XYZ file of C-alpha atoms in Angstrom:
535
model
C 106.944 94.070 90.143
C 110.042 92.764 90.904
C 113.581 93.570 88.697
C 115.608 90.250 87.476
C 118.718 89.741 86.089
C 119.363 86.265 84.443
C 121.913 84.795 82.651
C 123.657 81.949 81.475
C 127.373 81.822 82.527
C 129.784 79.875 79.786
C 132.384 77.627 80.799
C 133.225 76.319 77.829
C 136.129 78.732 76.591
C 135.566 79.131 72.842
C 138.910 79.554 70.958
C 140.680 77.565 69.311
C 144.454 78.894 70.419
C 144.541 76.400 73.709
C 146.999 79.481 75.289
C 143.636 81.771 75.860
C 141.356 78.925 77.291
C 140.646 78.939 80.481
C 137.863 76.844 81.436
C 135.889 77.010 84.733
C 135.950 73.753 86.671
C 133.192 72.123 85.779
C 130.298 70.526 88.851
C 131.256 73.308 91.257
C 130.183 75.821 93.603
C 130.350 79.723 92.517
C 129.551 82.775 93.603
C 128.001 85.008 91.558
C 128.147 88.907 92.614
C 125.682 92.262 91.375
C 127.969 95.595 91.736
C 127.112 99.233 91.139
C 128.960 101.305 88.928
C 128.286 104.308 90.583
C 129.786 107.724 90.014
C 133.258 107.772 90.493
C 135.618 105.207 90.877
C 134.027 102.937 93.774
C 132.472 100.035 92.693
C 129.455 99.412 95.199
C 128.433 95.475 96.044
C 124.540 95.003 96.135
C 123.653 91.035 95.658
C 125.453 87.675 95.461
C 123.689 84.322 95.029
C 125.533 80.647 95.651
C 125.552 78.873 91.907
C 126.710 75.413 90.924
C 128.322 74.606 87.423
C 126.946 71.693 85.645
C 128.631 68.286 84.038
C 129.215 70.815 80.990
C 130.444 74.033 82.744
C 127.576 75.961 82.708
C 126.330 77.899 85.547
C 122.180 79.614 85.619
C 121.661 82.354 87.952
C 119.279 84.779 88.622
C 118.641 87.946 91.133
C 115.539 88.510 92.315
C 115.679 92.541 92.604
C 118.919 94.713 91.252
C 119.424 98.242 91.338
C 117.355 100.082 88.238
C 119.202 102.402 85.962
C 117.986 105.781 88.124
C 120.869 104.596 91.004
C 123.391 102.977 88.437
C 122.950 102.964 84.627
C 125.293 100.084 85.040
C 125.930 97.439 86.673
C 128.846 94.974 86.862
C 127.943 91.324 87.289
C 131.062 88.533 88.008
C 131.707 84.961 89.267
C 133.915 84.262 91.741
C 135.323 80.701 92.320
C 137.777 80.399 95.816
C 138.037 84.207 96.367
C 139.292 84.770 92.645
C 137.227 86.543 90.035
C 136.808 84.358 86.883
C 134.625 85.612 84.697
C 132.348 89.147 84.625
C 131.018 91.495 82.185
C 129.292 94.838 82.351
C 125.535 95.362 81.216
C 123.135 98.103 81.607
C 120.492 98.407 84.627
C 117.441 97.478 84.184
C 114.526 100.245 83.862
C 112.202 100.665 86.296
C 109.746 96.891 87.115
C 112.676 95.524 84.365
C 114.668 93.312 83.898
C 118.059 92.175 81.880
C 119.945 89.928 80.564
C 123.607 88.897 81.138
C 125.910 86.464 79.256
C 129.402 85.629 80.616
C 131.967 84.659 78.540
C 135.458 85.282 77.756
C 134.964 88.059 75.548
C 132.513 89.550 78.180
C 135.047 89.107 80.938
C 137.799 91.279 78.142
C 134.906 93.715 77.378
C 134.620 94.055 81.606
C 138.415 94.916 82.228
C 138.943 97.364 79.496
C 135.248 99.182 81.080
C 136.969 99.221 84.446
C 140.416 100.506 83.547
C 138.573 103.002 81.767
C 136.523 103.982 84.797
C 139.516 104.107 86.748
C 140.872 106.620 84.673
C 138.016 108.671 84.143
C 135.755 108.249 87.438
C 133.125 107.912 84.922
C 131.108 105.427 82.162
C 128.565 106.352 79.901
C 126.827 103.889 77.688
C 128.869 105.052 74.915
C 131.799 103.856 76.843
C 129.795 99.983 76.535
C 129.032 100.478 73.300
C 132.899 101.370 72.341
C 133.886 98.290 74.418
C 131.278 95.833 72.723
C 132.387 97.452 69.149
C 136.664 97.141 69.901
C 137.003 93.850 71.924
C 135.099 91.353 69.930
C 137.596 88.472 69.738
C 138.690 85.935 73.069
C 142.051 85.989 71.145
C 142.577 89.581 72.425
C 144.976 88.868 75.418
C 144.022 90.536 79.461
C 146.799 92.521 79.013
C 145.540 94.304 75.882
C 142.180 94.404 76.969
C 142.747 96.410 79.972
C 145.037 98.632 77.933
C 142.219 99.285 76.249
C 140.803 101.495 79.068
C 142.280 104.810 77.999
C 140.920 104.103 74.335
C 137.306 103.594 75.450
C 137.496 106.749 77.632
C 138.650 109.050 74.195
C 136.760 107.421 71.960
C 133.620 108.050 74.355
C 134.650 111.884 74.784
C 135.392 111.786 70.995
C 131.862 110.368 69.893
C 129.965 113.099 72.493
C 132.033 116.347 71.140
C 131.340 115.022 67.389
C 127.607 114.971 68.422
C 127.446 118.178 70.440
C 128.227 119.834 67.025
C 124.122 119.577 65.887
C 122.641 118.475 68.937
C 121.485 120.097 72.253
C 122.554 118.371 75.524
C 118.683 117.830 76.159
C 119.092 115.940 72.755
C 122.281 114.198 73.539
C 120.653 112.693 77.085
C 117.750 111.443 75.512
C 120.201 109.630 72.863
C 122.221 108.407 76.463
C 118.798 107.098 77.363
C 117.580 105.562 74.045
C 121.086 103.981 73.567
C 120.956 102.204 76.785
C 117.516 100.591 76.500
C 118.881 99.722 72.867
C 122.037 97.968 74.667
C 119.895 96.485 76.894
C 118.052 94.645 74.308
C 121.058 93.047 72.686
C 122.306 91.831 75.696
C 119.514 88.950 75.413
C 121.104 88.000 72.621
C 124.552 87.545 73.949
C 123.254 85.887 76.804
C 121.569 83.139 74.064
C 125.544 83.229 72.048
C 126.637 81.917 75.763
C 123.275 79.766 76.064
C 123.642 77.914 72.934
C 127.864 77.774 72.846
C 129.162 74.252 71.846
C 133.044 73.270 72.868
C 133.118 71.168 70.072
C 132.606 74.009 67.491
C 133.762 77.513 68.756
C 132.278 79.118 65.752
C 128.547 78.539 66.805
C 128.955 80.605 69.921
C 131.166 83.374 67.457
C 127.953 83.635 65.032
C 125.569 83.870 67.440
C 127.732 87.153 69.253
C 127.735 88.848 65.712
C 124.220 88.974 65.516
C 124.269 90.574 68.770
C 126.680 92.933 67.631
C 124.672 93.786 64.546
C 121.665 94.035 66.422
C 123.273 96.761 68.637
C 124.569 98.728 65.545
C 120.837 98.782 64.465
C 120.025 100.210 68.284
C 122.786 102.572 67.874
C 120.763 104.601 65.096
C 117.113 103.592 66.202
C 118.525 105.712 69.565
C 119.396 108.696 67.226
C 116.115 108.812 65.724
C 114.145 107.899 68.568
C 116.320 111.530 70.682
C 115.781 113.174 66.921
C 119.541 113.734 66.151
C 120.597 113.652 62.401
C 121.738 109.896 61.651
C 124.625 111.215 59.621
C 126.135 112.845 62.619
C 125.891 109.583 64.650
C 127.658 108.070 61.586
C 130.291 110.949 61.932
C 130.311 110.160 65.956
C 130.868 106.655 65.724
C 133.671 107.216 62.602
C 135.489 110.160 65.247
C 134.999 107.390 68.196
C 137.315 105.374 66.340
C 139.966 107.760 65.217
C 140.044 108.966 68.865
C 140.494 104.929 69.747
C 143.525 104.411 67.712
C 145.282 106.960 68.413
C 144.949 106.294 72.184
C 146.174 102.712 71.658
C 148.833 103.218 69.737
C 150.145 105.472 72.845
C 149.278 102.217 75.105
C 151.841 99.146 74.137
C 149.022 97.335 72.694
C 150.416 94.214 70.572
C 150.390 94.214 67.132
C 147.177 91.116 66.689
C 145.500 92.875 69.313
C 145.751 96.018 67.631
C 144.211 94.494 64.190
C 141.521 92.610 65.633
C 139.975 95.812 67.638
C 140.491 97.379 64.170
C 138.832 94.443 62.843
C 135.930 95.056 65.053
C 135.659 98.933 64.813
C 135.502 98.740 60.306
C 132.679 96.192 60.944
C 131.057 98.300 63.468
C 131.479 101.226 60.998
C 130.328 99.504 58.254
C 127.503 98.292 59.704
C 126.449 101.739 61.013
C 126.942 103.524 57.697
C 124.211 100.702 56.618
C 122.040 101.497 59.009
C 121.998 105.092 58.637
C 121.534 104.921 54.961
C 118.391 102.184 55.485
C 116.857 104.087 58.444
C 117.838 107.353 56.921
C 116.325 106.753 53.500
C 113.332 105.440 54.675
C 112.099 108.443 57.414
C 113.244 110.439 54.320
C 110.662 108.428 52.368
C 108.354 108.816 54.655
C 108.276 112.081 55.931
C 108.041 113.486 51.820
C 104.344 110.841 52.506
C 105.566 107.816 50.668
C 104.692 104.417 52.603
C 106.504 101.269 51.160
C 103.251 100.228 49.409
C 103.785 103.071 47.170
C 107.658 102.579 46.552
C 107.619 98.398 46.566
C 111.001 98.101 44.592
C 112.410 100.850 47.044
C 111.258 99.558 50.480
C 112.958 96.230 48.788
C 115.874 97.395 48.029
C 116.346 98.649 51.444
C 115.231 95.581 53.414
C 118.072 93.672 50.742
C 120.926 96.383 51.522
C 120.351 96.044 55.542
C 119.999 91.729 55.437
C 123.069 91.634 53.351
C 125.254 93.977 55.303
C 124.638 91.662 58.279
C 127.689 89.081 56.863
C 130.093 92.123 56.847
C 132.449 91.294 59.680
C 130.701 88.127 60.554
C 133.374 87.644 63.612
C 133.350 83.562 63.893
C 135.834 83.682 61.053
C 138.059 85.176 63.806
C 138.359 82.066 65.932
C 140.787 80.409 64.034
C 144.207 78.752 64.783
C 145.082 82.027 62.178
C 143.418 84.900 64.498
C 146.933 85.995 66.120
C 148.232 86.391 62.331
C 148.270 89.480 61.224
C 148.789 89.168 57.627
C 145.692 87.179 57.829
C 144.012 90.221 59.469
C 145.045 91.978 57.006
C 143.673 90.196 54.538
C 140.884 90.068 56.371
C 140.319 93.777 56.272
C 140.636 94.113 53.094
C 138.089 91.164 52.029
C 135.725 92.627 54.498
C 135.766 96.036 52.636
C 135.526 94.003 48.927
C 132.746 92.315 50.789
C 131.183 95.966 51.627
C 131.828 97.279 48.435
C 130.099 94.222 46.894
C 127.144 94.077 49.050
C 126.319 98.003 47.792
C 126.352 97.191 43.848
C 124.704 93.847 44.338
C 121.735 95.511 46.720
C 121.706 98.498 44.564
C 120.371 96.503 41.794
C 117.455 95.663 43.373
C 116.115 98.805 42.094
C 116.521 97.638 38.592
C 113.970 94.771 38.048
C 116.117 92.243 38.967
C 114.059 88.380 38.991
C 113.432 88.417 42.482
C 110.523 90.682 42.387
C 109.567 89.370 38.657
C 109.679 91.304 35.348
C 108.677 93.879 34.255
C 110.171 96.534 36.320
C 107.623 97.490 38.823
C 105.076 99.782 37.703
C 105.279 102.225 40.314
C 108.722 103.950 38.947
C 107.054 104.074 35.123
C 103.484 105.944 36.890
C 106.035 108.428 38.839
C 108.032 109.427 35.972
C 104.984 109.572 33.876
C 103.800 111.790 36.163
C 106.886 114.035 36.318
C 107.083 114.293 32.155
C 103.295 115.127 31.824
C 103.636 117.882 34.549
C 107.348 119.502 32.815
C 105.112 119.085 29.556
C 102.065 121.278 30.639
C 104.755 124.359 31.095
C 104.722 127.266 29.097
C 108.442 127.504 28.918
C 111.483 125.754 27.879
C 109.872 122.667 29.537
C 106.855 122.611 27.034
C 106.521 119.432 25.395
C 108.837 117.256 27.384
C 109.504 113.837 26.393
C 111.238 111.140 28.186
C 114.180 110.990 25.302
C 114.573 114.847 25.660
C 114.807 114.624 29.624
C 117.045 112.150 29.189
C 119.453 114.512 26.908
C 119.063 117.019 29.497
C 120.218 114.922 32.220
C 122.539 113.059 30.495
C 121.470 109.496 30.843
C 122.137 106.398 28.658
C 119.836 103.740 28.316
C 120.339 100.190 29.682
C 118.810 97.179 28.720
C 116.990 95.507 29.525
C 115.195 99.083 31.081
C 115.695 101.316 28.469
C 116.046 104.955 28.847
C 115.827 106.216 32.788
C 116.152 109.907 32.265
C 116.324 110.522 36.239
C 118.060 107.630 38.732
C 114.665 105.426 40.528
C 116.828 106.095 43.701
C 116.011 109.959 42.720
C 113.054 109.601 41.342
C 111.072 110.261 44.491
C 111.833 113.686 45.022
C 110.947 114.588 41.655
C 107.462 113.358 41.844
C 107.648 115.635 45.220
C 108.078 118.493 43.171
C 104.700 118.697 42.620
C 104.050 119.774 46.642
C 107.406 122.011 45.907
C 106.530 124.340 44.100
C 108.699 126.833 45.668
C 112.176 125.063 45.491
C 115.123 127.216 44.800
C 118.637 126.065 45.040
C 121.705 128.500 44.407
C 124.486 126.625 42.987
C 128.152 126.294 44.896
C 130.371 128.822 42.657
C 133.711 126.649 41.144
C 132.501 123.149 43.055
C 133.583 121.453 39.695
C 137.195 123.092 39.585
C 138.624 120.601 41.952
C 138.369 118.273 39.338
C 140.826 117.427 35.900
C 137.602 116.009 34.456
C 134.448 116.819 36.450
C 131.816 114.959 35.425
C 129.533 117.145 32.582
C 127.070 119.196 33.979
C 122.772 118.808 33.071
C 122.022 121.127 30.291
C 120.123 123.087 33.236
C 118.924 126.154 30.883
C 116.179 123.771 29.532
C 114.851 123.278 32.896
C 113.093 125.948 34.623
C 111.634 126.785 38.038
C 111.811 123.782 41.128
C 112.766 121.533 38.258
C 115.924 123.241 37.372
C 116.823 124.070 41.186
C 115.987 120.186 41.458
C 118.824 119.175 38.762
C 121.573 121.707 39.766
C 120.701 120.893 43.769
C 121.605 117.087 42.355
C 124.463 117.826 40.255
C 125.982 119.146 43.242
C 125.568 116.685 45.533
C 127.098 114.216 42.940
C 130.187 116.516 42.845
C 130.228 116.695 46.312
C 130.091 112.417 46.448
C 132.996 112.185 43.939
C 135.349 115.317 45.762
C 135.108 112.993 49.180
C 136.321 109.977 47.078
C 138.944 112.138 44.977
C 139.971 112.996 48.911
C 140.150 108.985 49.770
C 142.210 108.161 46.818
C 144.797 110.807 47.131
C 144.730 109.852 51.245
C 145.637 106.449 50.069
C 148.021 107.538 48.089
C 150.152 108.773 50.397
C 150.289 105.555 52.347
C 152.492 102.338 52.344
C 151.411 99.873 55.409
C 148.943 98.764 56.057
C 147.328 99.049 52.842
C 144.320 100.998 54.608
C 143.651 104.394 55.776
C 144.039 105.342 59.281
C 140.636 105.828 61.615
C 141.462 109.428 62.593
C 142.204 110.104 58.420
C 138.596 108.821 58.004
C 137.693 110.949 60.805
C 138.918 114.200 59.091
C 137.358 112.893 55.946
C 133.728 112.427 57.301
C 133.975 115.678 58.422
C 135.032 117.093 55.117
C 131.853 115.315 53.538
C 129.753 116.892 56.098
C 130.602 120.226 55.851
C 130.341 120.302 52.151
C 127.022 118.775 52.472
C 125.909 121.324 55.042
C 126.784 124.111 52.310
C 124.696 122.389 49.776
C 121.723 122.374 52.613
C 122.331 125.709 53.318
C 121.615 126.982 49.470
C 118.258 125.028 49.522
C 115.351 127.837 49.813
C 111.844 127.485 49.925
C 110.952 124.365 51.648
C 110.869 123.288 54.932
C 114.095 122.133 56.842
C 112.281 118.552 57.413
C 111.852 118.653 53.541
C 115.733 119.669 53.153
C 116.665 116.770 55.059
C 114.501 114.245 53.419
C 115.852 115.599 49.807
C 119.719 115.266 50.873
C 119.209 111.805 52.266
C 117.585 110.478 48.987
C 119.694 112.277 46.142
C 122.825 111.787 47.979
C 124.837 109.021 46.638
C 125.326 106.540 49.534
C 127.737 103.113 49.658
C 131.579 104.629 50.520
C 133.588 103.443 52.990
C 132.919 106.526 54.985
């Protein structure tokens, strides 16, 4: 079987600011070329094909055989028009008897020269090094000159995003993430060929659109590729976070201009966004799964999952970009900051979903009522301070309030999974962090955990920390943000150091969890951890 690469090549350049179009000439002859990006610094020629552009600009082209991603995990693909390179972009090889997909444009063609300038630097490119380039350069109104600036930033926030991982992986771990990642990328690159395929002059928002669902889709391969090489989704979520930090602070070394410098921010808080959304969907859900819940079990959760990821999708929709405003940057300021609202809003609103809102009908779903049933009537049957439990009196214990139109929730239905578990627990122990509420003028009142007993009690105080932990990493945002003036957002690298903060407290937490396996530690952490910050 023979390996193809197709694609659709764009003429039509899609901006509105006439100073960055620069249209092919239509109803002409092209040559389109198939290099290797092998190791080093050489790029390699292997094909080139004769091509014609239509009445319209467009140019079809296809290679019968290219090189598969065992000689060159990449491959660089360009057309030339009277010994001058117009347009190119970088996609992955195919796999063996594959094939891929290639859409030109002039985002592509930005994407390309920041790759290459980092290769040139380097001698080397990973497919972390596409993903970084896909994730910063997302806007045509990004000038040449900034994108291949850009080359030094791909190249540390590549070495950046590998180190953060190397922290809980094995390189046997990482190279099967390499591997998984670049199929993923592969995949999305159908999708910006059909952004290029479908692009209308007339409206340069149509072809914008269509290029953020790519994007989104390869945010959704970024953490499929973590679970499919079995690294921790959090710590890809801490990678892609310490890519960025590693990004900015290598541009702001480079000369990059000001716009250009808040659109690849731009694109980087979407990416980020969009990962943390991932991990938290995917996360949550192998959690689910792996305690031997299937979404027929949990309806309302599985829901409020599949609401949370089709929401998030609008976050840093990038068509709103291509404006005659894209090279202002108060407006990208503003747009930042409505793009974090929009986060912020997207979390409460999807979060709801849990509490009987009309979509799914009222009642509540039955399925939360049978768990915590079950959970009462098994607290009940103990011979200790447990004996007799009622849903009020777990409810004073764990300090809830009731809410119409719901009533009294003594445990949180995002918890409430793990403590129906309990009942295949029975050996949970959790030792509490000494002083974790000291860093606080007001912490938050503990459960009355002396009328608990056994997994139960190590259930509440393993929760109560966890919450503690939550609302320390956004005491640490707030007093970051204190301490700045403009712009009215925290740096990439102070989000960096903050992640990390967050995970090392959570890894203490894990660490005082006895008595279960470390499958089942993992599954609780990811379910009683509250989820929707910025980082």
């Amino acid at each position: 079987m023979k390996r193809t690469v197709t694609a659709i090549l764009s003429a039509l350049m899609l901006l509105a600011a006439a100073a960055h179009a620069q249209p092919l000439p239509a109803d002409s002859d092209m040559t389109v070329q198939v290099l290797k990006l092998s190791p080093g610094s050489w790029t390699v020629p292997y094909a080139s094909t004769p091509a014609h552009t239509d009445a319209d600009g467009k140019l079809a082209f296809s290679f019968p055989t290219v090189p598969a991603d065992d000689q060159s995990p990449l491959l660089l693909v360009r057309i030339v028009y009277n010994g001058s390179v117009l347009r190119q972009t970088v996609v992955p090889a195919p796999d063996k008897d594959g094939a891929v997909d290639a859409g030109i444009s002039e985002v592509s063609d930005l994407q390309a020269r920041a790759l290459l300038a980092a290769r040139s630097a380097s001698g080397r490119l990973t497919p972390v090094h596409l993903l970084a380039a896909l994730t910063l350069l997302r806007s045509p109104a990004i000038s040449t000159a900034d994108a291949e600036r850009t080359g030094p930033a791909l190249n540390a926030a590549a070495d950046a995003f590998y180190a953060a991982l190397a922290r809980n992986a094995t390189q046997e771990e990482i190279a099967a993430f390499d591997t998984a990642l670049l199929a993923g990328l592969r995949r999305t690159m159908t999708l910006y060929r059909q952004s290029v395929e479908t692009a209308v002059a007339a409206d340069p928002t149509v072809e914008a659109a269509s290029r953020s669902q790519a994007f989104i889709q390869m945010m959704k391969e970024l953490i499929d590729a973590a679970a499919t090489a079995g690294l921790p989704l959090d710590g890809v979520d801490g990678a892609y976070i310490a890519a960025g930090g590693a990004a900015e602070s290598a541009l702001t070394r480079q000369n990059v201009s000001a716009p250009s410098l808040s659109l690849i921010r731009i694109g980087f808080v979407a990416g980020m966004l969009q990962c943390q959304a991932r991990q938290v969907v995917r996360g949550t859900s192998d959690a689910l799964a792996s305690l031997g819940f299937a979404p027929t079990d949990l309806p309302r959760y599985y829901y409020y999952l599949n609401i949370l990821a089709a929401r998030s999708n609008g976050i840093g929709a990038e068509y709103t970009l291509l404006t005659p405003y894209s090279l202002d940057t108060a407006y990208l300021e503003r747009y930042i900051f409505n793009m974090l609202a929009q986060h912020d809003l997207v979390w409460f609103s999807s979060y709801l979903q849990l509490y009987g809102s009309t979509d799914l009908g009222q009642p509540p779903p039955s399925e939360f009522d049978t768990m915590l049933a079950d959970v009462i009537a098994r607290m009940a049957e103990n011979s200790g301070v447990m004996n007799s439990m009622t849903v009020e009196r777990l409810g004073s214990i764990m300090g809830a309030i009731a809410f119409e139109p719901f009533g009294l929730e003594p445990i949180g239905r995002k918890f409430l999974p793990v403590w129906y578990y309990l009942k295949n627990t029975p050996n949970l122990t959790y030792t509490p962090i000494p002083n974790l509420s000291s860093g606080f003028t007001n912490p938050p009142a503990p459960y009355l955990f002396d009328q608990l007993d056994g997994p139960y009690r190590a259930l509440a105080q393993l929760q109560y920390d966890l919450t503690l932990v939550a609302l320390l990493n956004s005491q640490d945002e707030q007093q970051a943000e204190s301490l700045i003036t403009m712009p009215p957002w925290l740096s990439l690298a102070t989000l960096d150091k903050l992640k990390q903060k967050d995970q090392e407290r959570r890894a203490e937490v894990r660490a005082r969890i006895g008595g279960i396996s470390e499958t089942e530690k993992d599954a609780i952490i990811a379910i009683l951890y509250p989820t929707g910050m910025l980082y």
